[in-house]
Short mmCIF file of C-alpha atoms and ligand atoms in Angstrom, two decimals:
data_model
loop_
_atom_site.label_atom_id
_atom_site.label_comp_id
_atom_site.label_asym_id
_atom_site.label_seq_id
_atom_site.Cartn_x
_atom_site.Cartn_y
_atom_site.Cartn_z
CA MET A 1 -27.28 -32.72 -26.81
CA SER A 2 -30.90 -33.23 -25.71
CA GLU A 3 -33.66 -32.95 -28.26
CA GLY A 4 -34.94 -29.81 -26.57
CA ALA A 5 -31.59 -28.09 -26.89
CA ALA A 6 -31.33 -29.04 -30.56
CA LYS A 7 -34.75 -27.56 -31.21
CA LYS A 8 -33.84 -24.39 -29.42
CA GLU A 9 -30.74 -24.04 -31.52
CA ASP A 10 -32.67 -24.50 -34.75
CA LYS A 11 -35.18 -21.82 -33.88
CA PRO A 12 -34.40 -18.69 -35.88
CA ARG A 13 -33.47 -15.79 -33.69
CA LYS A 14 -33.08 -12.10 -34.34
CA PHE A 15 -29.61 -10.66 -34.35
CA GLN A 16 -28.47 -7.28 -33.09
CA ALA A 17 -25.42 -5.24 -33.93
CA ILE A 18 -22.64 -5.88 -31.39
CA ARG A 19 -22.68 -3.45 -28.45
CA GLY A 20 -20.84 -0.24 -29.28
CA THR A 21 -21.27 -0.75 -33.05
CA ARG A 22 -24.18 0.58 -35.06
CA ASP A 23 -25.74 0.80 -38.49
CA LEU A 24 -25.71 4.12 -40.26
CA LEU A 25 -28.99 4.44 -42.09
CA PRO A 26 -30.53 6.65 -44.74
CA PRO A 27 -31.29 9.51 -44.76
CA GLU A 28 -28.43 10.20 -42.26
CA THR A 29 -25.94 8.50 -44.58
CA ALA A 30 -26.56 11.30 -47.10
CA LEU A 31 -25.02 13.64 -44.52
CA TRP A 32 -22.06 11.27 -44.02
CA ASN A 33 -21.48 11.31 -47.75
CA ARG A 34 -21.67 15.09 -47.89
CA VAL A 35 -19.15 15.39 -45.05
CA GLU A 36 -16.75 12.95 -46.70
CA GLN A 37 -17.14 14.54 -50.13
CA THR A 38 -16.37 17.94 -48.61
CA ALA A 39 -13.24 16.51 -46.97
CA HIS A 40 -12.06 15.11 -50.32
CA GLU A 41 -12.61 18.51 -51.95
CA VAL A 42 -11.13 20.74 -49.25
CA PHE A 43 -8.11 18.53 -48.55
CA ALA A 44 -7.32 18.28 -52.28
CA THR A 45 -7.15 22.09 -52.47
CA PHE A 46 -4.39 21.93 -49.82
CA GLY A 47 -2.43 19.37 -51.87
CA PHE A 48 -3.33 16.27 -49.86
CA GLY A 49 -3.66 12.85 -51.49
CA GLU A 50 -5.82 10.03 -50.19
CA ILE A 51 -4.25 6.89 -48.71
CA ARG A 52 -6.41 3.82 -47.94
CA LEU A 53 -5.04 1.61 -45.21
CA PRO A 54 -5.78 -1.90 -43.97
CA ILE A 55 -8.08 -2.11 -40.96
CA VAL A 56 -5.77 -4.66 -39.30
CA GLU A 57 -2.09 -4.25 -38.48
CA GLU A 58 0.39 -6.01 -36.23
CA VAL A 59 -0.35 -5.30 -32.58
CA GLU A 60 3.23 -4.14 -32.13
CA LEU A 61 2.80 -1.27 -34.56
CA PHE A 62 0.15 0.24 -32.30
CA ALA A 63 1.99 -0.67 -29.12
CA ARG A 64 4.92 1.40 -30.41
CA ALA A 65 3.16 4.18 -32.24
CA VAL A 66 0.29 4.85 -29.84
CA GLY A 67 2.25 3.77 -26.76
CA GLN A 68 2.15 0.65 -24.60
CA GLU A 69 1.13 2.72 -21.58
CA THR A 70 -1.86 4.49 -23.15
CA ASP A 71 -5.47 3.57 -22.41
CA ILE A 72 -5.93 2.90 -26.10
CA VAL A 73 -3.34 0.12 -26.23
CA ASN A 74 -3.71 -1.05 -22.65
CA LYS A 75 -7.46 -1.29 -22.35
CA GLU A 76 -9.28 -0.45 -25.55
CA MET A 77 -7.60 -2.32 -28.37
CA CYS A 78 -9.19 -5.30 -30.09
CA THR A 79 -6.37 -7.84 -30.53
CA PHE A 80 -6.52 -11.48 -31.66
CA PRO A 81 -4.30 -14.17 -33.16
CA ASN A 82 -3.82 -14.09 -36.90
CA PRO A 83 -6.68 -16.39 -38.07
CA MET A 84 -4.20 -18.45 -40.11
CA ARG A 85 -2.57 -19.38 -36.81
CA PHE A 86 -5.73 -20.02 -34.74
CA SER A 87 -5.13 -23.78 -34.56
CA GLU A 88 -1.55 -23.29 -33.41
CA PHE A 89 -2.77 -20.73 -30.88
CA TYR A 90 -5.34 -23.14 -29.42
CA ARG A 91 -2.84 -25.99 -29.39
CA ARG A 92 -0.45 -23.91 -27.29
CA LEU A 93 -3.32 -22.69 -25.13
CA ARG A 94 -4.41 -26.30 -24.40
CA GLU A 95 -0.81 -27.22 -23.69
CA SER A 96 -0.39 -24.40 -21.23
CA VAL A 97 -3.70 -25.25 -19.52
CA SER A 98 -2.84 -28.96 -19.26
CA LYS A 99 0.52 -28.11 -17.68
CA GLY A 100 -1.67 -26.76 -14.93
CA THR A 101 0.28 -23.60 -14.35
CA ASN A 102 -1.83 -20.96 -12.65
CA GLU A 103 -0.07 -18.29 -14.64
CA MET A 104 -1.76 -18.07 -18.03
CA GLY A 105 0.61 -15.34 -19.12
CA THR A 106 -0.29 -12.93 -21.89
CA LEU A 107 -1.58 -13.68 -25.36
CA THR A 108 1.85 -13.11 -26.80
CA ASP A 109 3.31 -15.94 -24.71
CA LEU A 110 1.18 -18.24 -26.86
CA LEU A 111 2.05 -16.81 -30.25
CA PRO A 112 4.88 -14.49 -31.24
CA GLU A 113 3.86 -10.85 -31.19
CA SER A 114 4.14 -10.64 -34.99
CA GLU A 115 1.30 -13.19 -35.23
CA MET A 116 -1.04 -11.07 -33.13
CA ILE A 117 -3.11 -8.54 -35.03
CA SER A 118 -5.27 -5.65 -33.91
CA LEU A 119 -8.16 -3.73 -35.35
CA ARG A 120 -6.75 -0.25 -35.83
CA PRO A 121 -7.67 2.17 -33.01
CA GLU A 122 -6.40 5.19 -35.01
CA ALA A 123 -4.77 5.96 -38.35
CA THR A 124 -1.48 7.77 -37.71
CA ALA A 125 0.42 4.53 -37.02
CA GLY A 126 -0.71 2.99 -40.31
CA VAL A 127 0.11 6.15 -42.30
CA CYS A 128 3.64 6.27 -40.84
CA ARG A 129 4.11 2.53 -41.44
CA ALA A 130 3.09 3.03 -45.09
CA TYR A 131 5.40 6.07 -45.44
CA VAL A 132 8.37 3.92 -44.41
CA GLU A 133 7.25 0.77 -46.26
CA HIS A 134 6.83 2.62 -49.57
CA ASN A 135 9.99 4.73 -49.23
CA MET A 136 7.99 7.90 -49.39
CA GLN A 137 10.95 9.86 -48.04
CA GLN A 138 12.22 9.70 -51.65
CA LEU A 139 9.23 11.70 -52.87
CA PRO A 140 9.23 15.51 -52.83
CA GLN A 141 8.76 16.49 -49.18
CA PRO A 142 6.58 16.98 -47.30
CA VAL A 143 4.20 14.16 -48.20
CA LYS A 144 0.62 15.17 -47.40
CA LEU A 145 -1.79 12.29 -46.88
CA TYR A 146 -5.33 11.86 -45.61
CA THR A 147 -7.54 8.88 -44.94
CA MET A 148 -10.98 8.12 -43.55
CA GLY A 149 -12.73 5.05 -42.24
CA PRO A 150 -13.68 2.97 -39.21
CA MET A 151 -11.52 2.76 -36.07
CA PHE A 152 -12.02 0.39 -33.14
CA ARG A 153 -11.69 1.05 -29.43
CA TRP A 154 -13.38 -1.26 -26.94
CA GLU A 155 -14.35 1.44 -24.43
CA ARG A 156 -17.66 2.05 -22.64
CA PRO A 157 -20.23 3.12 -25.24
CA GLN A 158 -22.11 6.38 -24.64
CA LYS A 159 -23.26 9.39 -26.62
CA GLY A 160 -20.46 10.28 -29.06
CA ARG A 161 -18.39 7.26 -27.98
CA TYR A 162 -18.59 3.97 -29.83
CA ARG A 163 -16.46 0.84 -30.20
CA GLN A 164 -16.53 1.15 -33.96
CA PHE A 165 -16.35 4.81 -34.86
CA TYR A 166 -15.10 6.79 -37.82
CA GLN A 167 -12.23 9.20 -38.23
CA ILE A 168 -11.08 11.54 -40.95
CA ASP A 169 -7.34 11.83 -40.54
CA ALA A 170 -4.62 13.92 -42.21
CA GLU A 171 -0.84 13.81 -41.80
CA VAL A 172 2.08 15.87 -43.14
CA LEU A 173 5.32 13.87 -43.17
CA GLY A 174 8.85 15.00 -43.99
CA GLY A 175 10.18 18.40 -44.96
CA THR A 176 10.61 21.07 -42.33
CA ASP A 177 8.96 21.88 -39.04
CA ALA A 178 8.40 25.50 -40.07
CA PRO A 179 5.50 27.01 -38.08
CA ALA A 180 3.66 27.62 -41.37
CA ILE A 181 3.19 23.86 -41.75
CA ASP A 182 1.45 23.56 -38.37
CA ALA A 183 -0.67 26.60 -39.13
CA GLU A 184 -1.67 25.38 -42.58
CA VAL A 185 -2.77 21.99 -41.25
CA ILE A 186 -4.93 23.77 -38.67
CA GLU A 187 -6.23 26.20 -41.28
CA MET A 188 -7.24 23.22 -43.43
CA VAL A 189 -9.36 21.54 -40.75
CA MET A 190 -10.94 24.88 -39.79
CA THR A 191 -11.77 25.54 -43.47
CA PHE A 192 -13.35 22.10 -43.67
CA PHE A 193 -15.52 22.76 -40.60
CA GLU A 194 -16.49 26.18 -41.91
CA ARG A 195 -17.48 24.73 -45.30
CA LEU A 196 -19.73 22.25 -43.47
CA GLY A 197 -21.35 24.99 -41.39
CA LEU A 198 -20.27 23.37 -38.10
CA GLU A 199 -21.37 25.58 -35.21
CA GLY A 200 -19.66 26.70 -32.00
CA VAL A 201 -16.24 25.67 -33.28
CA GLN A 202 -13.49 26.43 -30.80
CA LEU A 203 -9.81 25.82 -31.45
CA ASP A 204 -7.43 25.39 -28.53
CA ILE A 205 -3.68 25.24 -29.03
CA ASN A 206 -0.66 24.61 -26.85
CA CYS A 207 3.05 23.98 -27.15
CA ILE A 208 4.37 21.06 -25.14
CA GLY A 209 8.08 21.64 -25.72
CA ASP A 210 10.56 19.07 -26.99
CA LYS A 211 13.07 16.61 -25.59
CA ASN A 212 15.32 19.46 -24.46
CA CYS A 213 12.84 21.38 -22.33
CA ARG A 214 9.94 19.07 -21.52
CA PRO A 215 11.76 16.65 -19.17
CA LYS A 216 12.72 19.56 -16.88
CA TYR A 217 9.12 20.80 -16.86
CA VAL A 218 7.83 17.29 -16.15
CA GLU A 219 10.14 17.04 -13.13
CA LEU A 220 8.98 20.41 -11.85
CA LEU A 221 5.34 19.38 -12.33
CA ARG A 222 5.98 16.09 -10.55
CA ALA A 223 7.51 17.90 -7.61
CA GLU A 224 4.61 20.36 -7.38
CA LEU A 225 1.99 17.61 -7.73
CA SER A 226 3.73 15.56 -5.04
CA LYS A 227 3.20 18.43 -2.59
CA VAL A 228 -0.60 18.07 -2.96
CA LYS A 229 -0.64 14.32 -3.56
CA ASP A 230 -3.03 13.52 -0.67
CA LYS A 231 -5.67 15.80 -2.10
CA LEU A 232 -5.63 14.11 -5.53
CA GLY A 233 -7.65 11.09 -6.65
CA PRO A 234 -6.07 7.63 -7.06
CA ASP A 235 -5.65 7.96 -10.86
CA SER A 236 -3.78 11.23 -10.58
CA GLN A 237 -1.74 9.95 -7.62
CA ARG A 238 -0.53 7.07 -9.78
CA ARG A 239 0.18 9.37 -12.71
CA ILE A 240 2.47 11.58 -10.63
CA GLU A 241 4.90 8.68 -10.97
CA THR A 242 4.01 7.28 -14.40
CA ASN A 243 3.05 10.34 -16.45
CA PRO A 244 2.51 13.65 -14.60
CA LEU A 245 1.46 15.46 -17.81
CA ARG A 246 -1.65 13.31 -17.94
CA VAL A 247 -2.77 14.75 -14.59
CA LEU A 248 -3.36 18.03 -16.44
CA ASP A 249 -5.97 16.16 -18.52
CA SER A 250 -8.02 15.28 -15.43
CA LYS A 251 -11.70 16.14 -15.55
CA LEU A 252 -12.24 15.31 -11.86
CA GLU A 253 -14.05 18.27 -10.29
CA SER A 254 -12.26 18.00 -6.93
CA GLU A 255 -8.83 18.30 -8.56
CA GLN A 256 -9.47 21.33 -10.74
CA LYS A 257 -8.49 24.05 -8.24
CA LEU A 258 -5.21 22.29 -7.44
CA ILE A 259 -4.32 21.71 -11.07
CA GLU A 260 -5.00 25.34 -11.95
CA ARG A 261 -2.17 26.35 -9.59
CA MET A 262 0.41 24.12 -11.31
CA PRO A 263 3.28 25.67 -13.32
CA HIS A 264 2.52 26.34 -16.99
CA ILE A 265 4.73 24.75 -19.63
CA ALA A 266 4.74 28.01 -21.63
CA ASP A 267 6.96 29.51 -18.89
CA HIS A 268 9.45 26.65 -19.19
CA LEU A 269 9.98 26.24 -22.94
CA CYS A 270 13.50 26.37 -24.35
CA GLU A 271 14.22 29.30 -26.67
CA GLU A 272 13.73 27.19 -29.86
CA CYS A 273 10.32 25.94 -28.75
CA ALA A 274 9.21 29.37 -27.52
CA GLU A 275 10.26 30.84 -30.87
CA ASN A 276 8.41 28.09 -32.73
CA TYR A 277 5.25 28.63 -30.67
CA ARG A 278 5.33 32.40 -31.34
CA GLY A 279 5.75 31.51 -35.03
CA VAL A 280 2.74 29.16 -35.08
CA LYS A 281 0.53 31.81 -33.44
CA LYS A 282 1.72 34.46 -35.89
CA GLU A 283 1.06 32.15 -38.85
CA LEU A 284 -2.44 31.38 -37.55
CA GLU A 285 -3.13 35.10 -37.25
CA LEU A 286 -1.89 35.68 -40.82
CA ARG A 287 -4.46 33.10 -41.94
CA GLY A 288 -7.25 34.66 -39.89
CA VAL A 289 -7.62 31.50 -37.77
CA LYS A 290 -8.99 32.31 -34.30
CA TYR A 291 -7.60 30.26 -31.42
CA GLY A 292 -7.49 30.06 -27.67
CA GLU A 293 -4.48 28.91 -25.68
CA ASN A 294 -4.96 26.01 -23.30
CA TRP A 295 -1.88 25.19 -21.28
CA ARG A 296 -3.49 21.95 -20.07
CA LEU A 297 -3.74 20.46 -23.55
CA VAL A 298 -1.07 17.74 -23.53
CA ARG A 299 -0.05 14.50 -25.16
CA GLY A 300 1.42 11.86 -22.91
CA LEU A 301 3.87 10.31 -25.37
CA ASP A 302 7.52 11.19 -25.73
CA TYR A 303 7.58 11.70 -29.46
CA TYR A 304 4.76 14.24 -29.37
CA MET A 305 6.27 17.69 -29.29
CA ARG A 306 5.59 21.38 -29.70
CA THR A 307 2.20 22.11 -31.30
CA THR A 308 -0.85 20.29 -29.95
CA PHE A 309 -4.41 21.30 -30.69
CA GLU A 310 -7.99 20.30 -30.08
CA ILE A 311 -11.24 21.51 -31.61
CA THR A 312 -14.61 21.38 -29.89
CA ALA A 313 -18.08 21.98 -31.30
CA LYS A 314 -21.66 22.55 -30.15
CA GLY A 315 -24.33 20.05 -29.15
CA LEU A 316 -22.12 17.23 -27.92
CA GLY A 317 -22.30 17.34 -24.11
CA SER A 318 -19.13 16.19 -22.41
CA GLN A 319 -17.83 14.31 -25.49
CA ASN A 320 -17.36 17.59 -27.32
CA ALA A 321 -13.91 17.16 -28.92
CA VAL A 322 -14.34 16.72 -32.67
CA CYS A 323 -10.66 16.88 -33.59
CA GLY A 324 -7.32 16.28 -31.91
CA GLY A 325 -3.93 16.84 -33.43
CA GLY A 326 -0.29 17.56 -32.91
CA ARG A 327 3.32 17.35 -33.99
CA TYR A 328 5.18 14.05 -33.61
CA ASP A 329 8.67 14.45 -35.09
CA GLY A 330 10.04 11.28 -33.46
CA LEU A 331 7.41 8.79 -34.58
CA VAL A 332 8.59 7.69 -38.03
CA GLU A 333 12.05 7.00 -36.62
CA LEU A 334 10.47 4.92 -33.87
CA LEU A 335 8.90 2.80 -36.60
CA GLY A 336 12.22 2.10 -38.28
CA GLY A 337 12.30 5.05 -40.70
CA LEU A 338 14.72 7.94 -41.04
CA PRO A 339 14.26 10.96 -38.74
CA THR A 340 11.17 12.63 -40.20
CA LYS A 341 9.08 15.62 -39.20
CA GLY A 342 5.39 14.90 -38.74
CA ILE A 343 2.16 16.64 -37.81
CA GLY A 344 -1.43 15.54 -38.19
CA PHE A 345 -4.94 15.45 -36.84
CA ALA A 346 -7.87 13.08 -36.45
CA ILE A 347 -11.48 14.22 -36.71
CA GLY A 348 -14.14 12.15 -34.95
CA GLU A 349 -16.66 11.86 -37.78
CA ASP A 350 -19.48 10.45 -35.61
CA ARG A 351 -19.28 13.47 -33.32
CA LEU A 352 -18.98 15.85 -36.25
CA ILE A 353 -22.21 14.44 -37.74
CA LEU A 354 -23.91 14.47 -34.34
CA SER A 355 -23.06 18.15 -33.91
CA LEU A 356 -24.36 18.98 -37.40
CA LEU A 357 -27.62 17.12 -36.69
CA GLU A 358 -28.04 18.71 -33.24
CA THR A 359 -27.67 22.17 -34.73
CA GLY A 360 -30.39 21.58 -37.29
CA HIS A 361 -28.51 20.43 -40.38
CA SER A 362 -31.04 18.14 -41.98
CA PRO A 363 -29.63 15.24 -43.95
CA LEU A 364 -32.60 15.82 -46.25
CA ALA A 365 -31.14 19.17 -47.21
CA THR A 366 -28.66 17.25 -49.33
CA ARG A 367 -29.65 18.15 -52.85
CA HIS A 368 -31.15 15.13 -54.49
CA SER A 369 -32.85 15.39 -57.82
CA PRO A 370 -36.66 15.20 -57.41
CA LEU A 371 -38.30 11.80 -57.33
CA LEU A 372 -40.41 10.73 -60.27
CA TYR A 373 -42.83 7.81 -59.88
CA ILE A 374 -43.92 5.89 -62.97
CA ALA A 375 -47.52 4.73 -62.69
CA TRP A 376 -48.04 2.17 -65.44
CA MET A 377 -50.84 -0.21 -66.41
CA GLY A 378 -50.79 -2.80 -69.18
CA GLU A 379 -48.07 -4.87 -70.80
CA LYS A 380 -47.24 -2.39 -73.55
CA ALA A 381 -47.10 0.44 -71.06
CA TYR A 382 -44.66 -1.59 -68.97
CA THR A 383 -42.14 -1.85 -71.83
CA THR A 384 -42.46 1.89 -72.38
CA ALA A 385 -42.09 2.51 -68.64
CA ILE A 386 -38.83 0.57 -68.52
CA ARG A 387 -37.48 2.63 -71.41
CA ALA A 388 -38.62 5.88 -69.81
CA ALA A 389 -37.01 4.91 -66.47
CA LYS A 390 -33.70 4.19 -68.19
CA ASN A 391 -33.65 7.54 -70.03
CA LEU A 392 -34.68 9.55 -66.99
CA ARG A 393 -32.10 7.87 -64.74
CA ASN A 394 -29.38 8.49 -67.33
CA ALA A 395 -30.38 12.14 -67.18
CA GLY A 396 -29.85 12.04 -63.40
CA PHE A 397 -33.43 11.83 -62.15
CA ARG A 398 -34.42 9.55 -59.30
CA VAL A 399 -37.03 7.19 -60.65
CA GLU A 400 -39.28 4.69 -58.89
CA LEU A 401 -40.59 2.02 -61.24
CA PRO A 402 -43.12 -0.24 -59.48
CA PRO A 403 -42.29 -3.91 -60.13
CA VAL A 404 -45.90 -5.08 -60.44
CA GLU A 405 -48.91 -3.58 -62.11
CA GLN A 406 -51.27 -1.60 -59.89
CA LYS A 407 -54.33 0.55 -60.42
CA PHE A 408 -53.52 4.23 -61.09
CA GLY A 409 -55.19 5.36 -57.86
CA LYS A 410 -53.06 3.03 -55.76
CA ALA A 411 -49.90 3.95 -57.69
CA LEU A 412 -50.46 7.67 -57.14
CA GLY A 413 -51.06 7.06 -53.43
CA GLN A 414 -47.75 5.21 -53.27
CA ALA A 415 -46.02 8.05 -55.15
CA ASP A 416 -47.35 10.48 -52.56
CA LYS A 417 -46.12 8.37 -49.65
CA LEU A 418 -42.62 8.24 -51.12
CA GLY A 419 -42.57 12.02 -51.44
CA ALA A 420 -42.38 11.95 -55.22
CA ARG A 421 -42.63 15.33 -56.94
CA PHE A 422 -43.89 13.96 -60.24
CA ALA A 423 -45.82 10.97 -61.47
CA LEU A 424 -45.53 9.82 -65.05
CA ILE A 425 -48.77 8.13 -66.03
CA LEU A 426 -48.46 5.48 -68.74
CA GLY A 427 -51.55 3.53 -69.82
CA ASP A 428 -52.80 2.13 -73.14
CA ASN A 429 -54.00 5.56 -74.29
CA GLU A 430 -50.66 7.21 -73.62
CA VAL A 431 -48.70 4.49 -75.38
CA SER A 432 -50.83 4.49 -78.50
CA SER A 433 -51.06 8.30 -78.79
CA GLY A 434 -47.41 8.90 -77.83
CA GLU A 435 -48.66 11.68 -75.54
CA TRP A 436 -47.57 10.96 -71.99
CA THR A 437 -49.17 12.38 -68.88
CA LEU A 438 -46.96 14.10 -66.30
CA LYS A 439 -48.62 14.93 -63.01
CA THR A 440 -47.17 17.35 -60.46
CA LEU A 441 -48.21 15.85 -57.17
CA ALA A 442 -48.18 19.01 -55.05
CA ASP A 443 -50.92 20.76 -57.04
CA GLY A 444 -52.35 17.93 -59.14
CA LYS A 445 -51.53 19.74 -62.40
CA GLN A 446 -51.45 17.39 -65.41
CA GLU A 447 -49.61 17.99 -68.67
CA LYS A 448 -49.40 16.05 -71.92
CA LEU A 449 -45.88 15.58 -73.27
CA GLY A 450 -44.17 13.67 -76.05
CA GLU A 451 -41.44 11.21 -75.04
CA SER A 452 -38.69 13.33 -76.57
CA ASP A 453 -39.73 16.47 -74.64
CA LEU A 454 -39.95 14.90 -71.20
CA VAL A 455 -36.33 15.18 -70.01
CA GLU A 456 -35.94 18.79 -71.18
CA HIS A 457 -39.26 19.74 -69.65
CA LEU A 458 -38.33 18.23 -66.27
CA LYS A 459 -34.88 19.85 -66.27
CA LYS A 460 -36.49 23.28 -66.58
CA GLN A 461 -38.41 22.64 -63.37
CA LEU A 462 -35.35 21.88 -61.20
P1 ATP B 501 -11.44 11.26 -25.79
O1 ATP B 501 -10.69 12.04 -24.78
O2 ATP B 501 -12.77 11.81 -26.14
O3 ATP B 501 -11.47 9.78 -25.50
P2 ATP B 501 -9.18 10.76 -27.46
O4 ATP B 501 -8.09 11.61 -26.94
O5 ATP B 501 -9.21 9.32 -27.12
O6 ATP B 501 -10.61 11.41 -27.15
P3 ATP B 501 -8.12 10.95 -30.12
O7 ATP B 501 -7.35 9.71 -30.00
O8 ATP B 501 -7.42 12.26 -30.10
O9 ATP B 501 -9.29 10.95 -29.03
O10 ATP B 501 -9.06 10.86 -31.43
C1 ATP B 501 -9.46 11.99 -32.18
C2 ATP B 501 -10.96 12.15 -32.20
O11 ATP B 501 -11.62 10.90 -32.45
C3 ATP B 501 -11.57 12.60 -30.88
O12 ATP B 501 -11.47 13.99 -30.75
C4 ATP B 501 -13.01 12.16 -31.02
O13 ATP B 501 -13.75 13.10 -31.77
C5 ATP B 501 -12.89 10.89 -31.82
N1 ATP B 501 -13.03 9.68 -30.96
C6 ATP B 501 -12.09 9.11 -30.17
N2 ATP B 501 -12.59 8.00 -29.58
C7 ATP B 501 -13.87 7.86 -30.02
C8 ATP B 501 -14.92 6.90 -29.79
N3 ATP B 501 -14.75 5.84 -29.01
N4 ATP B 501 -16.12 7.10 -30.40
C9 ATP B 501 -16.31 8.16 -31.23
N5 ATP B 501 -15.37 9.09 -31.49
C10 ATP B 501 -14.16 8.95 -30.90
MG1 MG B 502 -10.20 8.14 -25.71
#
């Protein structure tokens, strides 16, 4: 390495968060906390318990649970060798390069699939894995679980779309597939949004049939789409073969008129599914939950069935879905468990917060206790100030105790800048007389108080 290069390397440089990830900063984090606290409270009233999951799982869990053919697994997942096996991975990589084969193969040719791990792109897979791993089918059914935290999808970052984003996720596993379960899960998320004051909330529901009736509908859809194939874009043309349901998802303007003329699944449900769908709608009505029906709301995976739903909110532009959910009765079995009913949803927390901010919910509205600034001068006053700070904080007040002595004028200026409501002035006079000075910054009013009266006096002003 040349000297110049070494120097360059030594030079400190600034770092930036990796593209698609971001820092959440105060005061916005106060709103995040309020949202999460509300979720804990509301979900608990519906009998849900919190589960905390690892952020990494075997790649195969997601390949199975989310689906090998989905964009999430195919294009967006962040997968790497288990760090304990890095050296083995590189040894095999070097070996395969030195053999000079043009074909590099896939990552899993270099290490067994079980040694490849992924950052979780969603939470349902982990919840179902945990349900099986901890034999939760032996608990009273259904088991109602929720979780929240970061998810990772390496897609193109834009407003409301990040590579590290946050979800609040709830799942009901086991028990029956009675329509009341679907309706109660939906009622819970709607209650949560209402409690937060989320605006422009719109719930869309659909029924996508089951393994008895959906295959016939898919064939019919494929046949109808084939008739207009030339007029569709390349993505949809491909999906006619691979997954015709996904064509219904298309946002491409030029395809909309054609798609609108396609057969609706509601007209092709078997009697059990039709009955179940009527039941879900009735149960929603009993709960006063308003919904719209959207026949184009689908899930591309086989184990998704019957109820699917999506919730949109205001202020989000084209990324306006804040929650997606549905029934997935085949999933636990696919992950090695017993046949188990399942339904759940995932809320995009970043978008939820964005919508709240866009509609004027100030993070500052979070009720903090008022700020009290302690302006102190002199060594004796400092000891008293430390004691006062401790007592006030124990009583729940926010207290700013300056770490170095400063003149009263400067201290009060600082208190003002921080938005403090009160300043406690402690100098030699105050310490020797035991009469402290409390100043209300808004109007400059000063009062003399004894140490023992201070907390009570402040509490009355809240
Ligand atoms: P989209 O069609 O917007 O990509 P999706 O179908 O991939 O959504 P789901 O897998 O259903 O989304 O996830 C549930 C919710 O998580 C979405 O409704 C959305 O609010 C949120 N979400 C998904 N991907 C991202 C992301 N990259 N950044 C922020 N939020 C996201
Ligand atoms: Mg997506």
